[in-house]
């Protein structure tokens, strides 16, 4: 057997791949669920924090900045392990899935809050003044005048950051979640062949490559219009 | 005594250690146009911004159309509908069309339906000569047109008084005339106006009263002829001499 044949046998073993394809497909579904939950809750929480921060209550803002910096500084895996192994001592036992969801959502919340905040503060003071001078309330100004402009600015950096954090769903394999990487790893142990890992890589590509391309497209589009 | 639209008395404003307004009175009658001139930093913009509480005065009282703006019980958002303001930098909402800019407050503050607001908005744009530009976004309009949309945005709410904060300072010279023309029309319709500006020609033939401010106080006031031809104070003379040399 030549080296090349050995390579194919090891990483592209058709028999093994066929056998574990359903497992990887199942793992892909779990990854999609996890990613969707992280994106929706993480971005919603980040926007909520940014709006809260815009009210300018000093103690609240100090707290927000502290929380945001905390979750930007900690590696996501550390947060996952902390929640999964640490919370049970407080009689809370989140599953691996919930631990990963919470952790990545918190990290996305922290990064997206900073991005949303930067967007909101980049809107000129004159926009606020013009709107308020016509009698719009603070909230009406935020919703109708400031956010539509701010969100547009935040879309490109937000897309990139969201992709980066969502890829972290692979970390769930550490806490026994049967997402793509978890399924692939156990398939590797069971079959004594790394081909399922190749399948897993393929699944990640199918999931994230379109997102990356979409992010790039959005970025050039937004840059154009300004 | 005619009805007062604006009645501001004893206004003081501190920004930290800076004392920007040092006891200013401004009374404006119906249909009156008061012109405020003065060197930069004299407090004229701050005075204007106190009249709709964009700045909170440190002391004094402000009544507009009989409503005490500094009374905590006053709904300031309601009161501000009656006080139109136009800014040096236009401050149009860039993500909306001209009509969208004009109708936002009509819908959200005055509570008009979209159809009513659109009708009033188009009428306001027609008054500033921009009926044809209703669907354009600010980026597609010249500076002069943008400022006229900003005026339409304010007058659509049928204010009792209009405040102009250097409305032509950011415009190319050839665009100034169109904005002053709209202001002149407004004046002829009987709108009470307070105008902070360096447009002396406009002041001369449109203002009822000119007020010269320096270092946070009103140094003197009078008819345009009195202030421009025969100022009583040295500081006024120096300022007007400087302006006219340019």
Short mmCIF file of C-alpha atoms in Angstrom, two decimals:
data_model
loop_
_atom_site.label_atom_id
_atom_site.label_comp_id
_atom_site.label_asym_id
_atom_site.label_seq_id
_atom_site.Cartn_x
_atom_site.Cartn_y
_atom_site.Cartn_z
CA UNK A 1 0.00 0.00 0.00
CA UNK A 2 1.44 3.32 -1.05
CA UNK A 3 1.49 6.32 1.27
CA UNK A 4 -1.24 7.95 -0.76
CA UNK A 5 -3.47 4.90 -0.47
CA UNK A 6 -2.81 4.79 3.24
CA UNK A 7 -3.80 8.46 3.49
CA UNK A 8 -7.08 7.87 1.65
CA UNK A 9 -7.76 4.73 3.70
CA UNK A 10 -7.23 6.74 6.89
CA UNK A 11 -9.08 9.96 6.19
CA UNK A 12 -11.47 9.15 3.36
CA UNK A 13 -12.57 5.62 4.18
CA UNK A 14 -15.83 5.29 2.25
CA UNK A 15 -17.12 2.41 4.32
CA UNK A 16 -16.60 4.18 7.62
CA UNK A 17 -18.00 7.41 6.24
CA UNK A 18 -21.16 5.73 4.99
CA UNK A 19 -21.64 4.08 8.33
CA UNK A 20 -21.31 7.24 10.39
CA UNK A 21 -22.97 9.68 8.02
CA UNK A 22 -26.33 9.52 9.90
CA UNK A 23 -24.51 10.31 13.17
CA UNK A 24 -22.79 13.32 11.66
CA UNK A 25 -26.08 14.49 10.13
CA UNK A 26 -27.68 14.25 13.55
CA UNK A 27 -24.75 16.17 15.04
CA UNK A 28 -25.22 18.84 12.38
CA UNK A 29 -28.81 19.32 13.48
CA UNK A 30 -27.69 19.75 17.09
CA UNK A 31 -25.03 22.25 16.00
CA UNK A 32 -27.63 24.22 14.02
CA UNK A 33 -29.98 24.33 17.03
CA UNK A 34 -27.20 25.39 19.35
CA UNK A 35 -25.92 28.03 16.91
CA UNK A 36 -29.40 29.46 16.31
CA UNK A 37 -30.07 29.73 20.05
CA UNK A 38 -26.69 31.36 20.69
CA UNK A 39 -27.14 33.89 17.89
CA UNK A 40 -30.70 34.90 18.79
CA UNK A 41 -30.25 35.14 22.55
CA UNK A 42 -26.68 36.51 22.44
CA UNK A 43 -27.52 39.33 20.02
CA UNK A 44 -30.79 40.15 21.80
CA UNK A 45 -29.03 40.35 25.16
CA UNK A 46 -26.20 42.43 23.65
CA UNK A 47 -28.65 44.92 22.13
CA UNK A 48 -30.62 45.08 25.37
CA UNK A 49 -27.45 45.86 27.33
CA UNK A 50 -26.41 48.53 24.83
CA UNK A 51 -29.84 50.20 25.09
CA UNK A 52 -29.70 50.03 28.86
CA UNK A 53 -26.24 51.59 28.74
CA UNK A 54 -27.50 54.44 26.55
CA UNK A 55 -29.71 55.62 29.42
CA UNK A 56 -26.48 56.79 31.07
CA UNK A 57 -27.07 55.65 34.65
CA UNK A 58 -23.54 55.56 35.96
CA UNK A 59 -23.62 52.60 38.41
CA UNK A 60 -25.54 50.52 35.87
CA UNK A 61 -23.04 51.38 33.15
CA UNK A 62 -20.07 50.48 35.33
CA UNK A 63 -21.69 47.10 35.96
CA UNK A 64 -22.37 46.59 32.25
CA UNK A 65 -18.80 47.46 31.32
CA UNK A 66 -17.48 45.08 33.98
CA UNK A 67 -19.66 42.17 32.82
CA UNK A 68 -18.85 42.83 29.18
CA UNK A 69 -15.12 42.98 29.82
CA UNK A 70 -15.29 39.82 31.92
CA UNK A 71 -16.89 37.78 29.16
CA UNK A 72 -14.63 39.27 26.52
CA UNK A 73 -11.56 38.31 28.54
CA UNK A 74 -12.46 34.72 29.46
CA UNK A 75 -11.91 31.96 26.90
CA UNK A 76 -15.31 30.45 26.00
CA UNK A 77 -14.15 26.95 26.96
CA UNK A 78 -13.35 28.14 30.47
CA UNK A 79 -16.86 29.56 30.82
CA UNK A 80 -18.42 26.34 29.52
CA UNK A 81 -16.44 24.19 31.96
CA UNK A 82 -17.19 26.58 34.78
CA UNK A 83 -20.93 26.47 34.18
CA UNK A 84 -21.06 22.72 33.47
CA UNK A 85 -18.90 21.58 36.38
CA UNK A 86 -19.28 24.55 38.69
CA UNK A 87 -23.01 25.18 38.82
CA UNK A 88 -23.93 21.66 40.05
CA UNK A 89 -22.30 22.56 43.37
CA UNK A 90 -25.06 25.19 43.62
CA UNK A 91 -27.62 22.44 43.01
CA UNK A 92 -28.11 23.60 39.42
CA UNK A 93 -27.18 21.00 36.86
CA UNK A 94 -27.37 22.44 33.38
CA UNK A 95 -26.86 19.92 30.57
CA UNK A 96 -23.85 20.20 28.32
CA UNK A 97 -26.11 21.70 25.67
CA UNK A 98 -27.46 24.37 28.02
CA UNK A 99 -23.99 25.09 29.44
CA UNK A 100 -22.58 25.69 25.97
CA UNK A 101 -25.58 27.73 24.88
CA UNK A 102 -25.35 29.94 27.98
CA UNK A 103 -21.59 30.38 27.70
CA UNK A 104 -21.48 31.28 24.03
CA UNK A 105 -24.56 33.49 24.34
CA UNK A 106 -22.84 35.40 27.17
CA UNK A 107 -19.70 35.83 25.08
CA UNK A 108 -21.71 36.97 22.05
CA UNK A 109 -23.71 39.28 24.31
CA UNK A 110 -20.49 40.87 25.55
CA UNK A 111 -18.93 41.40 22.13
CA UNK A 112 -22.16 42.48 20.43
CA UNK A 113 -22.95 44.94 23.24
CA UNK A 114 -19.66 46.70 22.48
CA UNK A 115 -20.44 46.74 18.76
CA UNK A 116 -24.03 47.99 19.26
CA UNK A 117 -22.76 50.58 21.73
CA UNK A 118 -20.15 51.82 19.29
CA UNK A 119 -22.88 52.11 16.65
CA UNK A 120 -25.19 54.08 18.93
CA UNK A 121 -22.48 56.48 20.08
CA UNK A 122 -21.32 57.07 16.51
CA UNK A 123 -24.62 58.76 15.66
CA UNK A 124 -24.12 62.52 15.81
CA UNK A 125 -25.57 64.44 18.73
CA UNK A 126 -27.42 66.65 16.23
CA UNK A 127 -29.65 63.71 15.28
CA UNK A 128 -30.79 63.39 18.88
CA UNK A 129 -31.29 67.13 19.19
CA UNK A 130 -33.25 67.45 15.95
CA UNK A 131 -35.57 64.62 16.94
CA UNK A 132 -36.03 65.78 20.52
CA UNK A 133 -36.67 69.36 19.37
CA UNK A 134 -39.72 68.13 17.43
CA UNK A 135 -41.11 66.58 20.60
CA UNK A 136 -40.06 62.95 20.12
CA UNK A 137 -39.33 61.22 23.42
CA UNK A 138 -35.99 59.62 24.23
CA UNK A 139 -37.35 56.17 23.35
CA UNK A 140 -38.99 57.31 20.11
CA UNK A 141 -35.74 59.00 19.05
CA UNK A 142 -33.75 55.86 19.83
CA UNK A 143 -36.10 53.57 17.92
CA UNK A 144 -36.95 55.76 14.93
CA UNK A 145 -33.84 57.85 14.40
CA UNK A 146 -30.75 56.47 16.12
CA UNK A 147 -31.07 52.67 15.95
CA UNK A 148 -31.88 52.42 12.23
CA UNK A 149 -28.67 54.31 11.49
CA UNK A 150 -26.60 52.60 14.18
CA UNK A 151 -27.62 49.05 13.24
CA UNK A 152 -26.58 49.61 9.67
CA UNK A 153 -23.08 50.49 10.82
CA UNK A 154 -22.89 47.48 13.11
CA UNK A 155 -23.88 44.80 10.60
CA UNK A 156 -20.42 44.03 9.14
CA UNK A 157 -18.48 43.74 12.43
CA UNK A 158 -21.44 41.97 14.01
CA UNK A 159 -21.57 39.34 11.27
CA UNK A 160 -17.89 38.54 11.64
CA UNK A 161 -18.05 38.33 15.39
CA UNK A 162 -21.18 36.19 15.29
CA UNK A 163 -19.54 33.70 12.92
CA UNK A 164 -16.43 33.50 15.09
CA UNK A 165 -18.40 32.84 18.26
CA UNK A 166 -20.88 30.47 16.68
CA UNK A 167 -18.02 28.25 15.51
CA UNK A 168 -17.33 27.80 19.21
CA UNK A 169 -20.26 25.38 19.32
CA UNK A 170 -17.57 22.75 18.62
CA UNK A 171 -16.44 23.29 22.22
CA UNK A 172 -19.65 21.59 23.33
CA UNK A 173 -17.98 18.27 22.50
CA UNK A 174 -15.95 18.75 25.69
CA UNK A 175 -19.11 18.57 27.80
CA UNK A 176 -20.57 15.56 26.01
CA UNK A 177 -22.94 17.29 23.60
CA UNK A 178 -23.53 15.22 20.50
CA UNK A 179 -23.00 18.06 18.06
CA UNK A 180 -20.85 17.64 14.95
CA UNK A 181 -17.45 17.38 16.62
CA UNK A 182 -18.77 15.28 19.50
CA UNK A 183 -20.37 12.80 17.11
CA UNK A 184 -17.27 12.71 14.92
CA UNK A 185 -14.97 12.08 17.90
CA UNK A 186 -16.95 9.18 19.25
CA UNK A 187 -17.22 7.76 15.74
CA UNK A 188 -13.45 7.95 15.48
CA UNK A 189 -13.05 6.03 18.76
CA UNK A 190 -15.56 3.41 17.73
CA UNK A 191 -14.23 2.83 14.24
CA UNK A 192 -10.51 3.29 14.95
CA UNK A 193 -10.50 5.46 11.84
CA UNK A 194 -10.41 9.29 11.58
CA UNK A 195 -12.61 9.48 8.47
CA UNK A 196 -15.67 10.66 10.48
CA UNK A 197 -13.61 13.72 11.35
CA UNK A 198 -13.34 14.49 7.65
CA UNK A 199 -17.12 14.21 7.44
CA UNK A 200 -17.41 16.58 10.39
CA UNK A 201 -15.11 19.09 8.73
CA UNK A 202 -17.32 18.85 5.65
CA UNK A 203 -20.40 19.52 7.75
CA UNK A 204 -18.79 22.61 9.31
CA UNK A 205 -17.85 23.87 5.86
CA UNK A 206 -21.39 23.41 4.58
CA UNK A 207 -22.74 25.27 7.62
CA UNK A 208 -20.27 28.12 7.95
CA UNK A 209 -18.88 28.73 4.50
CA UNK A 210 -22.13 30.35 3.28
CA UNK A 211 -22.18 32.47 6.45
CA UNK A 212 -18.65 33.68 5.82
CA UNK A 213 -19.45 34.50 2.18
CA UNK A 214 -22.64 36.25 3.25
CA UNK A 215 -20.67 38.29 5.80
CA UNK A 216 -18.19 39.35 3.14
CA UNK A 217 -20.98 40.33 0.75
CA UNK A 218 -22.75 42.33 3.46
CA UNK A 219 -19.53 44.11 4.35
CA UNK A 220 -18.79 45.31 0.82
CA UNK A 221 -22.41 46.27 0.29
CA UNK A 222 -22.57 48.36 3.43
CA UNK A 223 -19.25 50.02 2.68
CA UNK A 224 -20.50 51.03 -0.75
CA UNK A 225 -23.58 52.73 0.44
CA UNK A 226 -21.83 55.05 2.84
CA UNK B 1 -48.85 95.02 25.73
CA UNK B 2 -49.03 92.48 22.90
CA UNK B 3 -49.17 88.78 23.67
CA UNK B 4 -45.76 87.36 24.42
CA UNK B 5 -44.86 84.14 22.63
CA UNK B 6 -41.52 83.79 24.40
CA UNK B 7 -40.88 85.12 27.85
CA UNK B 8 -37.42 84.27 29.15
CA UNK B 9 -36.19 86.10 32.23
CA UNK B 10 -32.98 86.10 34.20
CA UNK B 11 -31.43 83.19 32.32
CA UNK B 12 -28.14 81.87 33.63
CA UNK B 13 -26.24 78.91 32.27
CA UNK B 14 -23.10 77.36 33.71
CA UNK B 15 -21.07 74.67 31.97
CA UNK B 16 -18.86 73.56 34.82
CA UNK B 17 -16.77 76.59 35.71
CA UNK B 18 -17.83 78.40 32.55
CA UNK B 19 -20.55 81.02 33.04
CA UNK B 20 -22.08 81.23 29.55
CA UNK B 21 -25.29 83.16 30.21
CA UNK B 22 -25.21 85.81 32.90
CA UNK B 23 -28.79 86.92 33.40
CA UNK B 24 -30.39 87.28 29.98
CA UNK B 25 -33.98 88.41 29.31
CA UNK B 26 -35.65 87.74 25.99
CA UNK B 27 -39.24 88.72 25.30
CA UNK B 28 -40.74 87.98 21.93
CA UNK B 29 -44.14 89.24 20.82
CA UNK B 30 -46.40 87.55 18.30
CA UNK B 31 -45.30 88.12 14.71
CA UNK B 32 -42.01 89.56 15.93
CA UNK B 33 -38.61 88.65 14.48
CA UNK B 34 -35.69 89.10 16.82
CA UNK B 35 -32.19 88.79 15.45
CA UNK B 36 -29.35 87.82 17.78
CA UNK B 37 -25.79 88.73 16.84
CA UNK B 38 -22.53 88.51 18.70
CA UNK B 39 -19.05 87.00 18.57
CA UNK B 40 -18.66 83.23 18.90
CA UNK B 41 -18.75 82.19 22.51
CA UNK B 42 -21.02 85.09 23.43
CA UNK B 43 -23.77 82.68 24.50
CA UNK B 44 -26.24 83.32 21.68
CA UNK B 45 -26.62 79.67 20.69
CA UNK B 46 -26.94 78.66 24.33
CA UNK B 47 -29.66 81.27 24.78
CA UNK B 48 -31.55 79.84 21.81
CA UNK B 49 -31.17 76.29 23.10
CA UNK B 50 -32.54 77.30 26.49
CA UNK B 51 -35.74 78.41 24.77
CA UNK B 52 -36.73 74.80 23.97
CA UNK B 53 -34.80 73.30 26.88
CA UNK B 54 -32.22 71.53 24.74
CA UNK B 55 -30.09 73.20 27.39
CA UNK B 56 -31.40 73.30 30.91
CA UNK B 57 -30.86 76.84 32.26
CA UNK B 58 -29.05 76.97 35.59
CA UNK B 59 -31.38 79.74 36.75
CA UNK B 60 -34.18 81.88 35.40
CA UNK B 61 -37.54 81.20 33.80
CA UNK B 62 -38.68 80.35 30.28
CA UNK B 63 -42.28 80.52 29.14
CA UNK B 64 -43.32 79.75 25.60
CA UNK B 65 -46.90 80.40 24.61
CA UNK B 66 -47.66 80.75 28.30
CA UNK B 67 -46.26 77.31 29.18
CA UNK B 68 -43.53 77.25 31.82
CA UNK B 69 -40.84 75.04 30.27
CA UNK B 70 -38.90 74.66 33.51
CA UNK B 71 -41.87 73.48 35.54
CA UNK B 72 -41.30 69.77 36.31
CA UNK B 73 -45.01 69.19 35.66
CA UNK B 74 -44.72 70.47 32.09
CA UNK B 75 -44.67 67.78 29.39
CA UNK B 76 -41.63 69.08 27.54
CA UNK B 77 -42.21 66.82 24.53
CA UNK B 78 -45.67 68.26 24.12
CA UNK B 79 -44.38 71.81 24.54
CA UNK B 80 -41.61 71.32 21.99
CA UNK B 81 -44.13 70.77 19.19
CA UNK B 82 -44.90 74.46 19.56
CA UNK B 83 -41.24 75.47 19.26
CA UNK B 84 -39.64 74.77 15.90
CA UNK B 85 -35.87 74.63 15.73
CA UNK B 86 -33.52 74.76 12.77
CA UNK B 87 -29.85 73.87 13.19
CA UNK B 88 -26.67 74.99 11.51
CA UNK B 89 -25.90 71.46 10.33
CA UNK B 90 -29.50 70.66 9.18
CA UNK B 91 -29.56 67.39 11.13
CA UNK B 92 -31.89 65.65 8.73
CA UNK B 93 -32.39 61.93 9.30
CA UNK B 94 -30.22 60.42 6.54
CA UNK B 95 -32.09 57.11 6.43
CA UNK B 96 -35.43 58.72 5.60
CA UNK B 97 -36.81 60.60 2.61
CA UNK B 98 -37.57 64.31 2.84
CA UNK B 99 -41.22 63.44 3.44
CA UNK B 100 -40.22 60.87 6.07
CA UNK B 101 -38.20 63.55 7.87
CA UNK B 102 -41.15 65.92 7.90
CA UNK B 103 -43.79 63.37 8.90
CA UNK B 104 -42.00 61.49 11.70
CA UNK B 105 -43.01 63.86 14.49
CA UNK B 106 -46.43 64.44 12.92
CA UNK B 107 -47.11 60.74 13.34
CA UNK B 108 -45.29 60.01 16.59
CA UNK B 109 -45.86 63.22 18.52
CA UNK B 110 -48.91 64.89 16.99
CA UNK B 111 -50.59 61.49 16.60
CA UNK B 112 -51.63 61.90 12.96
CA UNK B 113 -52.40 58.91 10.78
CA UNK B 114 -49.92 58.18 8.03
CA UNK B 115 -52.30 59.60 5.40
CA UNK B 116 -52.90 62.81 7.36
CA UNK B 117 -49.21 63.18 8.13
CA UNK B 118 -48.26 62.67 4.48
CA UNK B 119 -50.73 65.34 3.41
CA UNK B 120 -49.47 67.85 6.00
CA UNK B 121 -45.87 66.88 5.20
CA UNK B 122 -46.34 67.50 1.49
CA UNK B 123 -47.97 70.84 2.23
CA UNK B 124 -44.99 71.82 4.42
CA UNK B 125 -42.53 70.77 1.71
CA UNK B 126 -44.54 72.81 -0.82
CA UNK B 127 -44.21 75.85 1.44
CA UNK B 128 -40.43 75.62 1.25
CA UNK B 129 -40.58 74.99 -2.51
CA UNK B 130 -39.61 71.33 -2.37
CA UNK B 131 -42.83 69.52 -3.22
CA UNK B 132 -40.98 67.76 -6.03
CA UNK B 133 -38.29 66.43 -3.70
CA UNK B 134 -40.53 64.59 -1.21
CA UNK B 135 -39.11 61.19 -2.16
CA UNK B 136 -35.45 62.21 -2.11
CA UNK B 137 -33.13 61.29 0.74
CA UNK B 138 -30.95 64.01 2.32
CA UNK B 139 -27.91 62.64 0.50
CA UNK B 140 -29.59 63.44 -2.81
CA UNK B 141 -30.31 67.06 -1.86
CA UNK B 142 -28.10 70.16 -1.86
CA UNK B 143 -27.28 71.86 1.43
CA UNK B 144 -29.82 74.58 0.77
CA UNK B 145 -32.51 72.04 -0.02
CA UNK B 146 -31.63 70.05 3.10
CA UNK B 147 -32.00 73.13 5.25
CA UNK B 148 -35.35 73.90 3.67
CA UNK B 149 -36.51 70.35 4.45
CA UNK B 150 -35.37 70.96 8.03
CA UNK B 151 -37.51 74.11 8.09
CA UNK B 152 -40.46 72.14 6.67
CA UNK B 153 -39.95 69.51 9.39
CA UNK B 154 -40.34 72.21 12.03
CA UNK B 155 -43.22 74.21 10.51
CA UNK B 156 -45.26 71.07 9.76
CA UNK B 157 -45.97 70.90 13.50
CA UNK B 158 -47.44 74.43 13.37
CA UNK B 159 -45.15 75.95 15.95
CA UNK B 160 -45.85 79.25 17.69
CA UNK B 161 -42.23 80.29 17.36
CA UNK B 162 -39.28 79.27 15.22
CA UNK B 163 -35.71 79.22 16.51
CA UNK B 164 -32.94 79.44 13.92
CA UNK B 165 -29.41 78.60 15.03
CA UNK B 166 -27.06 79.93 12.32
CA UNK B 167 -29.22 78.39 9.59
CA UNK B 168 -27.02 79.51 6.69
CA UNK B 169 -23.52 79.21 8.19
CA UNK B 170 -22.87 75.75 6.74
CA UNK B 171 -24.08 76.65 3.25
CA UNK B 172 -22.18 77.56 0.13
CA UNK B 173 -22.79 81.26 -0.60
CA UNK B 174 -24.92 80.61 -3.68
CA UNK B 175 -27.33 78.46 -1.63
CA UNK B 176 -27.88 80.98 1.18
CA UNK B 177 -30.46 82.97 -0.76
CA UNK B 178 -32.95 80.10 -1.10
CA UNK B 179 -32.98 79.51 2.66
CA UNK B 180 -33.29 83.21 3.48
CA UNK B 181 -36.15 83.38 0.96
CA UNK B 182 -38.05 80.69 2.85
CA UNK B 183 -37.37 82.50 6.13
CA UNK B 184 -38.68 85.73 4.64
CA UNK B 185 -41.89 83.96 3.53
CA UNK B 186 -42.30 82.58 7.03
CA UNK B 187 -41.81 86.02 8.46
CA UNK B 188 -44.47 87.43 6.14
CA UNK B 189 -46.90 84.73 7.25
CA UNK B 190 -46.56 86.18 10.75
CA UNK B 191 -44.40 83.50 12.39
CA UNK B 192 -42.61 84.69 15.50
CA UNK B 193 -38.89 84.00 15.06
CA UNK B 194 -35.62 84.17 16.94
CA UNK B 195 -32.68 84.06 14.55
CA UNK B 196 -29.04 83.65 15.50
CA UNK B 197 -27.07 84.50 12.38
CA UNK B 198 -24.45 86.65 10.73
CA UNK B 199 -26.66 87.48 7.73
CA UNK B 200 -26.66 91.23 8.32
CA UNK B 201 -28.47 92.01 5.08
CA UNK B 202 -31.35 89.80 6.15
CA UNK B 203 -31.31 91.35 9.62
CA UNK B 204 -31.50 94.83 8.17
CA UNK B 205 -34.63 94.29 6.12
CA UNK B 206 -36.46 91.55 8.03
CA UNK B 207 -35.74 91.99 11.74
CA UNK B 208 -37.94 94.00 14.09
CA UNK B 209 -35.24 94.06 16.70
CA UNK B 210 -31.54 93.23 16.82
CA UNK B 211 -29.93 92.05 19.99
CA UNK B 212 -26.16 92.21 20.45
CA UNK B 213 -24.70 89.69 22.90
CA UNK B 214 -21.19 89.49 24.26
CA UNK B 215 -19.73 87.44 27.10
CA UNK B 216 -23.06 86.10 28.27
CA UNK B 217 -25.03 89.34 28.45
CA UNK B 218 -27.15 91.39 26.09
CA UNK B 219 -25.02 94.47 25.55
CA UNK B 220 -27.68 96.39 23.69
CA UNK B 221 -30.75 95.98 21.54
CA UNK B 222 -32.81 98.07 19.19
CA UNK B 223 -34.10 98.39 15.66
CA UNK B 224 -31.72 97.20 12.94
CA UNK B 225 -31.11 100.82 11.93
CA UNK B 226 -30.21 101.83 15.48
CA UNK B 227 -27.87 98.88 16.07
CA UNK B 228 -26.17 98.92 12.68
CA UNK B 229 -25.95 102.67 12.05
CA UNK B 230 -25.62 104.10 15.53
CA UNK B 231 -24.60 101.52 18.12
CA UNK B 232 -24.31 102.99 21.58
CA UNK B 233 -21.60 100.67 22.91
CA UNK B 234 -18.00 100.40 21.88
CA UNK B 235 -18.16 96.58 21.84
CA UNK B 236 -21.13 96.66 19.45
CA UNK B 237 -19.37 99.13 17.17
CA UNK B 238 -16.25 96.97 17.08
CA UNK B 239 -18.21 93.81 16.30
CA UNK B 240 -20.33 95.38 13.58
CA UNK B 241 -17.27 97.00 12.06
CA UNK B 242 -15.59 93.62 11.90
CA UNK B 243 -18.60 91.85 10.37
CA UNK B 244 -19.05 94.51 7.74
CA UNK B 245 -15.45 94.41 6.65
CA UNK B 246 -15.90 90.78 5.59
#
